[in-house]
Each structure stands twice: as C-alpha cells, then as structure tokens.
C-alpha cells in the first residue's frame, strides 16, 4: 500500500511538473498573452476573432504639412525649418515640446475607445529613437511617448500598432517619409543597419507588452515616381526579411506587418511569406470605386498567402464613400484604421480650428523664402506669430477640438 501511495504521489508530482513546464513554455513564447495569426484571421488571447477597427494618430510624432494647413512645407524637417525662420530655434523647440505634450493625451485615447474602436495605429519618425535632431530634441523621447500611449491603450482595452512612418534614409522618396526625395533606405547599407537596429531596440523594449498588436516595419515604401521603380521593388522583400530577423533576435511574441510597394498597394514584389510564422500584410486606399472588384488584387494576394490583410489607412473622402468601402472591407474580412484621427480644418475624427491668427503662419509658410532677403521680408510680427503658435496648441487639445460625427459613423463607429 505504501508503495502504491508513493507511486501515486510521484505520478501526481510528475503531472504537475509537466503542466507547469507547459505553462512556463506558453508564457515564454507568449502564446497565451498575445494576438496570434490563424489563417486569414487574428485571434485574441481569449480566443475571439479580432477585426481591426480604429484610427491613426497621424501628425503627432510625424508632422505633415497639410494637417496644419500648409502645402509647400509638407514634411517634418521643412516644417521645423519654417518655424525656426518664423520665430527662431528656441521658440520652435518650445512649440514642438508643447505640441507633443498636448496634441495627443489620455483624453484623446479615451474618446477613441468610446467610439467602439479596438485598435490605434501610431505613426512615428525613426529619429525619436536616436540622438538626431528632431522636433526640438537631440536625444529622442520615443520610448517615453510610446510608453504613454501603451498605458492609455491598456487602460481602455485598445490594441496598438507601431508604424515606422519615416525610416532612416527614407523608404518612400516623398514628403511622407521626411526624406530627401529618394528611397535611400532600399539602397544604402548604413540606413538599413540603423533601421534594423532601431527595430531591434523597440522590439526588445516591448517584447512582453501584449497591448501592442504588431510592428509595422515601414509605411508606403517606394513611391511610383522613379524610373528604376521595379528594381527598387525587388529590394523590398529582402529588407523585410532582414528587419524581421533582427526583431526575432529579441522578440518572438509580436506580429510583424508588411506593407506593399507604391502606397502600400502593390504586392507583386512579394514571393515568400513562409520565412516567419507571425507576419501579415497591410494595404492603403483613399479613392476609386468602394467595391471588392476595385481591390481584387489585394484580396487575391491575401487569399494566396492565407495570411491576414489589414487596411492601415483610409480617409479624406465623403461619408458615403467611406461607409460603402468599410462595408466592402467588412464583407471581405479586412480590418481598417481611419487616417487621421486629428488635424486642422476637418476631414478627420476630431478637427482642430486654430483661429484667425493661424492664417499669418500659413501665409509665411507659403511665401517665397529661397534666400535670406525673402525670409526677412516675409517674417511677420513676432508677438503675433507666437500668439498664433500658442493658439494652435490650445486649439489642438481634445477639449477644444470638434468631433466629425459623420466621418466617425461612416466607419461603423459611434461618435
């Protein structure tokens, strides 16, 4: 009898040990805590299908001129140079600090969650994670800023996608990536190494954070303006593989999202989707017919790979178009996030109305400033210029913005 009791205890201990080992392994590989891929679906840790629905925090950590009402100064370094010419470098730095502190806050994330959204896409500039001069700092505050959004999203039950909108060297070759007019990332070894190093650093920092749904490697690579576009396209998938490998050195938990060439719309350059078990694809669309036939190539590629597809950006269209297109995406199991959440003068979730003084800043931004004489002649009264900048900051705070209810409803959300 004693022997039977001993064997029973030993067997129970062994089963307990095996169970603990399996649990530890699940915790180690993150399988129980993170969103995972199951065919063309995303599955939550609770076992439910996740259909991505939400918006983008564009303009906050990667300013774009049109979201301020500018046309000529349309990328971060052009905007910063204009501000330095307008009010000097010290006041420009103060503006960027106040802009980052106020443009997106916990109140904004609370509001997004209240509409029924489940996901936020956060575009960011790579310089936030370097010592390069950017938005008034020479020591990046990227982790501080993203950590705050992670905390706010976690409190609201939202998922977060990290989108490197502006990569080292530039991946697009247009204002979108804050580049120098060419997608140097695709051809420059130093830029590629920095790109991989930054992603490895980000992945190491967030490897245990289940609020983060995915890392989106680069936004809208390779604009369609270059004669050698096809040869550039052929370099995109090898770059993806290199960056994914760098991420996997420290993080095996998170999904990696890969965008198509030419505005995240061309997936023909991709021939291998088996090199990692946690990759999926992401597309963008702003016009055309809001029908499945209009995005047949995207749907067919999704079906060919058997992996999820996500529409990272839609927007700047009529409420009717957006409602019809969102229904098409729902019918075809393509989750989506609207672009952008906030900007000046409408066409967004919530609009910034910066007031009459802001026209003075817009006029300066649009004026000829190709030499120092033109800069001097265009520079307005400094007190009024500073008042306008401070007024923009105040107007951009959530409490002072104006929700665009029709836009929000057209996405299948509730204002």
Coordinates of C-alpha atoms in Angstrom, one line a residue:
X1 CA 0.0 0.0 0.0
X2 CA 2.8 2.4 0.9
X3 CA 4.4 1.7 -2.5
X4 CA 1.1 2.4 -4.2
X5 CA 0.7 5.7 -2.3
X6 CA 4.3 6.6 -3.2
X7 CA 3.8 5.8 -6.9
X8 CA 0.5 7.9 -6.8
X9 CA 2.3 10.9 -5.3
X10 CA 5.2 10.5 -7.7
X11 CA 2.8 10.4 -10.7
X12 CA 0.9 13.4 -9.4
X13 CA 4.1 15.3 -9.0
X14 CA 5.2 14.4 -12.4
X15 CA 2.0 15.5 -14.0
X16 CA 2.1 18.8 -12.0
X17 CA 5.7 19.3 -13.2
X18 CA 4.7 18.7 -16.8
X19 CA 1.8 21.1 -16.5
X20 CA 4.0 23.7 -15.0
X21 CA 6.6 23.2 -17.7
X22 CA 3.9 23.6 -20.4
X23 CA 2.6 26.7 -18.7
X24 CA 6.1 28.1 -18.4
X25 CA 6.7 27.4 -22.1
X26 CA 3.4 29.1 -23.1
X27 CA 4.5 32.1 -21.0
X28 CA 7.9 32.0 -22.5
X29 CA 6.7 32.0 -26.1
X30 CA 3.9 34.5 -25.4
X31 CA 1.3 32.2 -26.9
X32 CA -1.2 32.8 -24.1
X33 CA -0.9 36.6 -23.9
X34 CA -0.6 38.0 -27.5
X35 CA -2.7 38.3 -30.5
X36 CA -1.9 35.5 -32.9
X37 CA -2.5 34.6 -36.6
X38 CA -4.8 31.8 -37.6
X39 CA -5.1 31.6 -41.3
X40 CA -6.5 34.9 -42.5
X41 CA -7.8 35.8 -39.1
X42 CA -6.3 37.4 -36.0
X43 CA -7.1 35.7 -32.7
X44 CA -7.1 37.4 -29.3
X45 CA -5.7 35.7 -26.2
X46 CA -9.3 35.0 -25.2
X47 CA -9.8 33.0 -28.4
X48 CA -12.0 35.5 -30.2
X49 CA -11.5 36.7 -33.8
X50 CA -10.2 40.3 -33.8
X51 CA -11.4 42.5 -36.7
X52 CA -9.2 45.6 -36.5
X53 CA -11.3 48.8 -36.3
X54 CA -9.9 52.2 -35.3
X55 CA -7.9 55.2 -36.4
X56 CA -4.3 56.6 -36.8
X57 CA -2.6 59.1 -34.6
X58 CA -1.1 60.8 -37.6
X59 CA 0.7 64.2 -37.4
X60 CA 1.7 63.8 -33.7
X61 CA 5.1 62.1 -33.9
X62 CA 5.5 62.6 -37.7
X63 CA 4.1 66.1 -38.6
X64 CA 2.7 66.5 -42.1
X65 CA 2.2 70.0 -43.6
X66 CA -1.3 69.6 -44.9
X67 CA -2.6 68.7 -41.4
X68 CA -1.5 72.2 -40.3
X69 CA -3.0 73.9 -43.4
X70 CA 0.4 74.1 -45.2
X71 CA 1.2 73.0 -48.8
X72 CA 4.8 74.0 -49.5
X73 CA 6.2 72.9 -46.2
X74 CA 5.0 69.3 -46.2
X75 CA 7.4 67.2 -44.2
X76 CA 8.8 67.4 -40.7
X77 CA 12.2 69.0 -41.5
X78 CA 10.6 71.5 -43.8
X79 CA 8.1 72.5 -41.2
X80 CA 10.8 72.8 -38.5
X81 CA 13.0 75.0 -40.7
X82 CA 10.0 77.2 -41.4
X83 CA 9.2 77.6 -37.7
X84 CA 12.9 78.4 -37.0
X85 CA 12.7 81.1 -39.6
X86 CA 9.4 82.3 -38.2
X87 CA 10.2 82.7 -34.5
X88 CA 13.8 81.3 -34.0
X89 CA 15.1 77.9 -32.9
X90 CA 14.4 78.4 -29.2
X91 CA 10.7 79.2 -29.7
X92 CA 10.4 76.5 -32.3
X93 CA 11.7 74.0 -29.8
X94 CA 9.1 75.2 -27.3
X95 CA 6.4 74.8 -29.8
X96 CA 7.3 71.2 -30.6
X97 CA 7.5 70.3 -26.9
X98 CA 4.1 71.8 -26.3
X99 CA 2.8 70.1 -29.4
X100 CA 3.9 66.7 -28.3
X101 CA 2.5 67.3 -24.8
X102 CA -0.9 68.4 -25.9
X103 CA -1.8 67.2 -29.4
X104 CA -2.4 63.6 -28.2
X105 CA -3.2 62.9 -24.5
X106 CA -5.1 60.3 -22.4
X107 CA -8.4 62.2 -23.2
X108 CA -7.9 61.5 -26.9
X109 CA -7.4 57.8 -26.4
X110 CA -10.4 57.7 -24.0
X111 CA -12.5 59.3 -26.7
X112 CA -11.3 56.9 -29.5
X113 CA -12.2 54.0 -27.2
X114 CA -15.6 55.4 -26.5
X115 CA -16.5 55.2 -30.3
X116 CA -16.2 51.5 -30.2
X117 CA -12.7 51.3 -31.8
X118 CA -10.5 48.4 -30.8
X119 CA -7.1 49.4 -32.3
X120 CA -4.9 52.5 -32.8
X121 CA -2.1 52.8 -35.3
X122 CA 0.7 55.0 -34.1
X123 CA 2.9 56.5 -36.9
X124 CA 6.4 57.6 -35.7
X125 CA 9.6 59.0 -37.0
X126 CA 12.7 56.9 -36.5
X127 CA 14.6 59.9 -35.1
X128 CA 12.5 59.7 -31.9
X129 CA 14.7 56.7 -31.1
X130 CA 18.0 58.3 -31.9
X131 CA 20.2 61.3 -30.9
X132 CA 19.5 63.0 -34.2
X133 CA 17.9 66.5 -34.0
X134 CA 14.1 66.1 -34.3
X135 CA 11.1 68.0 -33.0
X136 CA 13.3 70.2 -30.7
X137 CA 15.3 67.4 -29.2
X138 CA 18.7 65.8 -29.8
X139 CA 18.0 62.9 -27.5
X140 CA 14.9 61.0 -28.7
X141 CA 11.9 60.7 -26.4
X142 CA 10.4 57.9 -28.5
X143 CA 10.1 55.4 -25.7
X144 CA 8.6 58.0 -23.3
X145 CA 6.0 59.0 -25.8
X146 CA 5.1 55.4 -26.9
X147 CA 5.1 54.2 -23.3
X148 CA 2.4 56.7 -22.5
X149 CA 0.2 55.6 -25.4
X150 CA 0.7 52.0 -24.4
X151 CA -0.5 52.8 -20.9
X152 CA -3.5 54.7 -22.1
X153 CA -4.5 52.0 -24.6
X154 CA -4.1 49.3 -22.0
X155 CA -6.4 51.2 -19.6
X156 CA -9.0 51.3 -22.4
X157 CA -8.7 47.8 -23.8
X158 CA -7.3 49.0 -27.1
X159 CA -4.6 47.4 -29.2
X160 CA -1.7 49.4 -30.6
X161 CA 0.2 49.1 -33.9
X162 CA 3.6 50.7 -34.1
X163 CA 4.2 52.1 -37.6
X164 CA 7.6 53.4 -38.6
X165 CA 6.3 56.1 -40.9
X166 CA 9.7 57.8 -41.5
X167 CA 12.6 55.4 -41.8
X168 CA 16.4 56.0 -42.0
X169 CA 17.3 57.3 -45.4
X170 CA 13.6 57.4 -46.4
X171 CA 11.6 54.5 -47.7
X172 CA 9.2 56.4 -50.0
X173 CA 11.1 59.2 -51.6
X174 CA 8.4 61.9 -51.0
X175 CA 7.2 64.1 -48.2
X176 CA 5.5 61.2 -46.4
X177 CA 8.8 59.7 -45.1
X178 CA 10.6 63.1 -44.4
X179 CA 13.2 62.0 -47.0
X180 CA 15.5 63.9 -49.4
X181 CA 13.5 62.9 -52.4
X182 CA 14.6 59.3 -52.9
X183 CA 14.0 56.0 -51.0
X184 CA 17.7 55.7 -49.9
X185 CA 16.7 53.0 -47.4
X186 CA 16.4 50.5 -50.1
X187 CA 20.0 51.0 -51.4
X188 CA 22.0 52.4 -48.5
X189 CA 23.7 49.8 -46.2
X190 CA 24.2 52.3 -43.3
X191 CA 20.5 53.2 -43.4
X192 CA 19.4 49.6 -43.5
X193 CA 21.6 48.7 -40.5
X194 CA 20.2 51.7 -38.5
X195 CA 16.7 50.6 -39.5
X196 CA 17.2 47.1 -38.2
X197 CA 19.0 48.3 -35.0
X198 CA 16.1 50.6 -34.1
X199 CA 13.5 47.9 -34.7
X200 CA 15.5 45.5 -32.6
X201 CA 15.7 48.1 -29.8
X202 CA 11.9 48.8 -30.0
X203 CA 11.1 45.0 -30.0
X204 CA 13.4 44.4 -27.0
X205 CA 11.6 47.2 -25.1
X206 CA 8.1 45.9 -25.9
X207 CA 8.7 42.2 -26.2
X208 CA 6.5 41.4 -23.2
X209 CA 3.8 44.0 -23.9
X210 CA 0.5 42.4 -25.1
X211 CA -1.2 45.8 -25.7
X212 CA 1.0 46.1 -28.8
X213 CA -0.7 44.2 -31.6
X214 CA 2.1 44.4 -34.2
X215 CA 5.2 46.2 -35.5
X216 CA 4.6 47.7 -38.9
X217 CA 8.1 47.9 -40.5
X218 CA 7.7 50.8 -42.9
X219 CA 4.9 52.9 -44.3
X220 CA 4.2 53.2 -48.1
X221 CA 7.6 52.2 -49.4
X222 CA 8.8 53.3 -52.9
X223 CA 6.7 56.0 -54.5
X224 CA 5.8 55.4 -58.1
X225 CA 7.8 58.3 -59.4
X226 CA 11.1 56.6 -60.1
X227 CA 12.3 55.1 -63.4
X228 CA 14.0 52.3 -61.5
X229 CA 10.9 51.5 -59.5
X230 CA 10.9 47.8 -60.4
X231 CA 14.5 47.3 -59.3
X232 CA 13.7 49.1 -56.1
X233 CA 10.7 46.9 -55.6
X234 CA 12.8 43.8 -55.8
X235 CA 14.8 45.0 -52.8
X236 CA 11.8 45.4 -50.5
X237 CA 11.3 41.8 -49.5
X238 CA 15.0 41.2 -48.7
X239 CA 14.8 44.3 -46.5
X240 CA 11.7 42.9 -44.8
X241 CA 13.4 39.6 -44.1
X242 CA 16.5 41.4 -42.6
X243 CA 14.4 43.5 -40.3
X244 CA 12.2 40.6 -39.2
X245 CA 15.3 38.6 -38.4
X246 CA 16.6 41.5 -36.2
X247 CA 13.3 41.7 -34.3
X248 CA 13.2 37.9 -33.7
X249 CA 16.6 38.1 -32.0
X250 CA 14.8 39.6 -29.1
X251 CA 11.0 39.2 -29.6
X252 CA 9.1 36.1 -30.8
X253 CA 5.8 37.3 -29.4
X254 CA 4.6 40.1 -31.8
X255 CA 3.2 40.1 -35.3
X256 CA 5.1 42.0 -37.9
X257 CA 3.1 43.9 -40.6
X258 CA 4.5 44.3 -44.1
X259 CA 3.2 47.0 -46.5
X260 CA 3.1 46.7 -50.2
X261 CA 5.1 48.9 -52.6
X262 CA 3.6 52.1 -54.2
X263 CA 1.4 53.5 -51.4
X264 CA 1.0 50.0 -49.8
X265 CA -0.9 48.9 -52.9
X266 CA 1.4 46.7 -54.9
X267 CA 2.1 43.2 -53.6
X268 CA 3.5 41.6 -56.7
X269 CA 7.1 42.0 -55.5
X270 CA 6.5 39.5 -52.7
X271 CA 7.2 35.9 -53.3
X272 CA 7.9 34.4 -49.9
X273 CA 5.5 34.5 -46.9
X274 CA 6.8 31.4 -45.1
X275 CA 10.0 32.8 -43.6
X276 CA 8.3 33.7 -40.3
X277 CA 5.1 32.4 -38.6
X278 CA 4.0 35.8 -37.3
X279 CA 3.9 38.1 -40.4
X280 CA 0.9 39.6 -42.2
X281 CA 0.3 42.3 -44.8
X282 CA -1.1 45.8 -44.8
X283 CA -2.6 48.0 -47.6
X284 CA -3.9 51.5 -48.0
X285 CA -6.6 53.1 -50.2
X286 CA -8.0 56.6 -50.5
X287 CA -10.2 56.6 -53.6
X288 CA -11.6 54.7 -56.6
X289 CA -14.7 52.6 -56.5
X290 CA -15.6 51.4 -53.0
X291 CA -16.1 47.8 -54.2
X292 CA -14.4 44.4 -53.8
X293 CA -13.6 44.4 -57.5
X294 CA -11.6 47.6 -57.1
X295 CA -9.3 45.9 -54.6
X296 CA -9.4 42.5 -56.2
X297 CA -5.6 42.3 -56.4
X298 CA -5.3 42.9 -52.6
X299 CA -8.0 40.3 -51.8
X300 CA -6.4 37.7 -54.2
X301 CA -3.0 38.2 -52.6
X302 CA -4.5 37.8 -49.1
X303 CA -6.1 34.5 -50.3
X304 CA -3.0 33.3 -52.0
X305 CA -0.8 33.8 -48.8
X306 CA -3.5 32.6 -46.5
X307 CA -2.5 35.4 -44.1
X308 CA -4.5 38.3 -42.7
X309 CA -4.7 41.6 -44.6
X310 CA -5.3 44.9 -42.9
X311 CA -6.2 48.3 -44.4
X312 CA -4.0 50.7 -42.4
X313 CA -5.2 53.9 -44.0
X314 CA -8.5 55.1 -45.5
X315 CA -9.9 58.7 -45.3
X316 CA -10.2 62.1 -47.0
X317 CA -13.4 61.1 -48.8
X318 CA -17.1 61.5 -48.5
X319 CA -19.1 59.9 -45.7
X320 CA -21.0 57.9 -48.3
X321 CA -17.8 56.6 -49.9
X322 CA -16.3 55.6 -46.6
X323 CA -19.4 53.9 -45.4
X324 CA -19.6 51.8 -48.7
X325 CA -15.9 51.0 -48.6
X326 CA -15.9 50.0 -45.0
X327 CA -18.8 47.6 -45.7
X328 CA -16.7 46.1 -48.5
X329 CA -13.9 45.6 -46.1
X330 CA -16.1 44.0 -43.5
X331 CA -17.6 41.7 -46.1
X332 CA -14.0 40.6 -47.1
X333 CA -12.5 40.3 -43.6
X334 CA -10.1 43.2 -44.0
X335 CA -9.8 45.3 -40.8
X336 CA -9.1 49.0 -41.1
X337 CA -7.9 52.2 -39.3
X338 CA -9.0 55.6 -40.5
X339 CA -6.5 58.4 -41.3
X340 CA -6.2 60.7 -39.5
X341 CA -7.7 60.9 -36.0
X342 CA -7.0 64.7 -35.7
X343 CA -5.8 67.5 -38.0
X344 CA -6.6 71.2 -38.7
X345 CA -9.7 72.0 -40.7
X346 CA -11.7 68.8 -40.6
X347 CA -11.8 65.5 -42.6
X348 CA -10.9 63.6 -39.5
X349 CA -12.3 62.1 -36.3
X350 CA -11.9 65.4 -34.4
X351 CA -10.9 68.7 -36.0
X352 CA -8.5 71.5 -34.8
X353 CA -9.8 75.0 -35.5
X354 CA -6.7 77.2 -34.8
X355 CA -8.3 80.6 -35.2
X356 CA -7.7 83.7 -37.3
X357 CA -4.0 84.3 -36.2
X358 CA -3.0 81.0 -37.7
X359 CA -3.5 82.4 -41.2
X360 CA -0.4 84.5 -40.5
X361 CA 1.7 81.3 -40.0
X362 CA 0.2 79.7 -43.1
X363 CA 0.9 82.8 -45.2
X364 CA 4.6 82.7 -44.0
X365 CA 4.9 79.0 -44.7
X366 CA 3.5 79.5 -48.3
X367 CA 5.6 82.6 -49.0
X368 CA 8.8 82.6 -51.1
X369 CA 11.8 82.0 -48.7
X370 CA 14.5 80.8 -51.0
X371 CA 17.1 83.4 -49.8
X372 CA 17.6 85.5 -46.7
X373 CA 16.2 88.6 -48.1
X374 CA 12.9 86.8 -48.8
X375 CA 12.9 85.4 -45.3
X376 CA 13.3 88.8 -43.8
X377 CA 10.6 90.3 -45.9
X378 CA 8.1 87.5 -45.2
X379 CA 8.7 87.3 -41.4
X380 CA 5.6 88.7 -39.6
X381 CA 5.3 90.5 -36.2
X382 CA 6.9 88.2 -33.6
X383 CA 4.3 88.7 -30.9
X384 CA 1.5 87.8 -33.3
X385 CA 3.4 84.8 -34.6
X386 CA 4.0 83.5 -31.1
X387 CA 0.4 84.1 -30.2
X388 CA -0.7 82.1 -33.3
X389 CA 1.6 79.2 -32.3
X390 CA 0.3 79.1 -28.8
X391 CA -3.2 79.3 -30.1
X392 CA -2.7 76.3 -32.3
X393 CA -1.5 74.3 -29.2
X394 CA -4.6 75.3 -27.2
X395 CA -6.9 74.6 -30.1
X396 CA -5.4 71.1 -30.6
X397 CA -6.2 70.0 -27.0
X398 CA -9.0 67.4 -27.1
X399 CA -11.4 69.6 -25.0
X400 CA -11.2 72.3 -27.7
X401 CA -11.5 70.1 -30.8
X402 CA -14.6 69.3 -32.8
X403 CA -15.6 65.7 -33.4
X404 CA -16.7 65.0 -37.0
X405 CA -19.7 62.8 -36.3
X406 CA -20.5 61.9 -39.9
X407 CA -16.9 60.7 -40.5
X408 CA -17.0 58.6 -37.4
X409 CA -20.3 57.0 -38.2
X410 CA -19.2 56.2 -41.8
X411 CA -16.6 53.9 -40.3
X412 CA -19.1 51.9 -38.4
X413 CA -18.2 53.6 -35.1
X414 CA -20.3 55.8 -32.7
X415 CA -19.4 59.4 -32.0

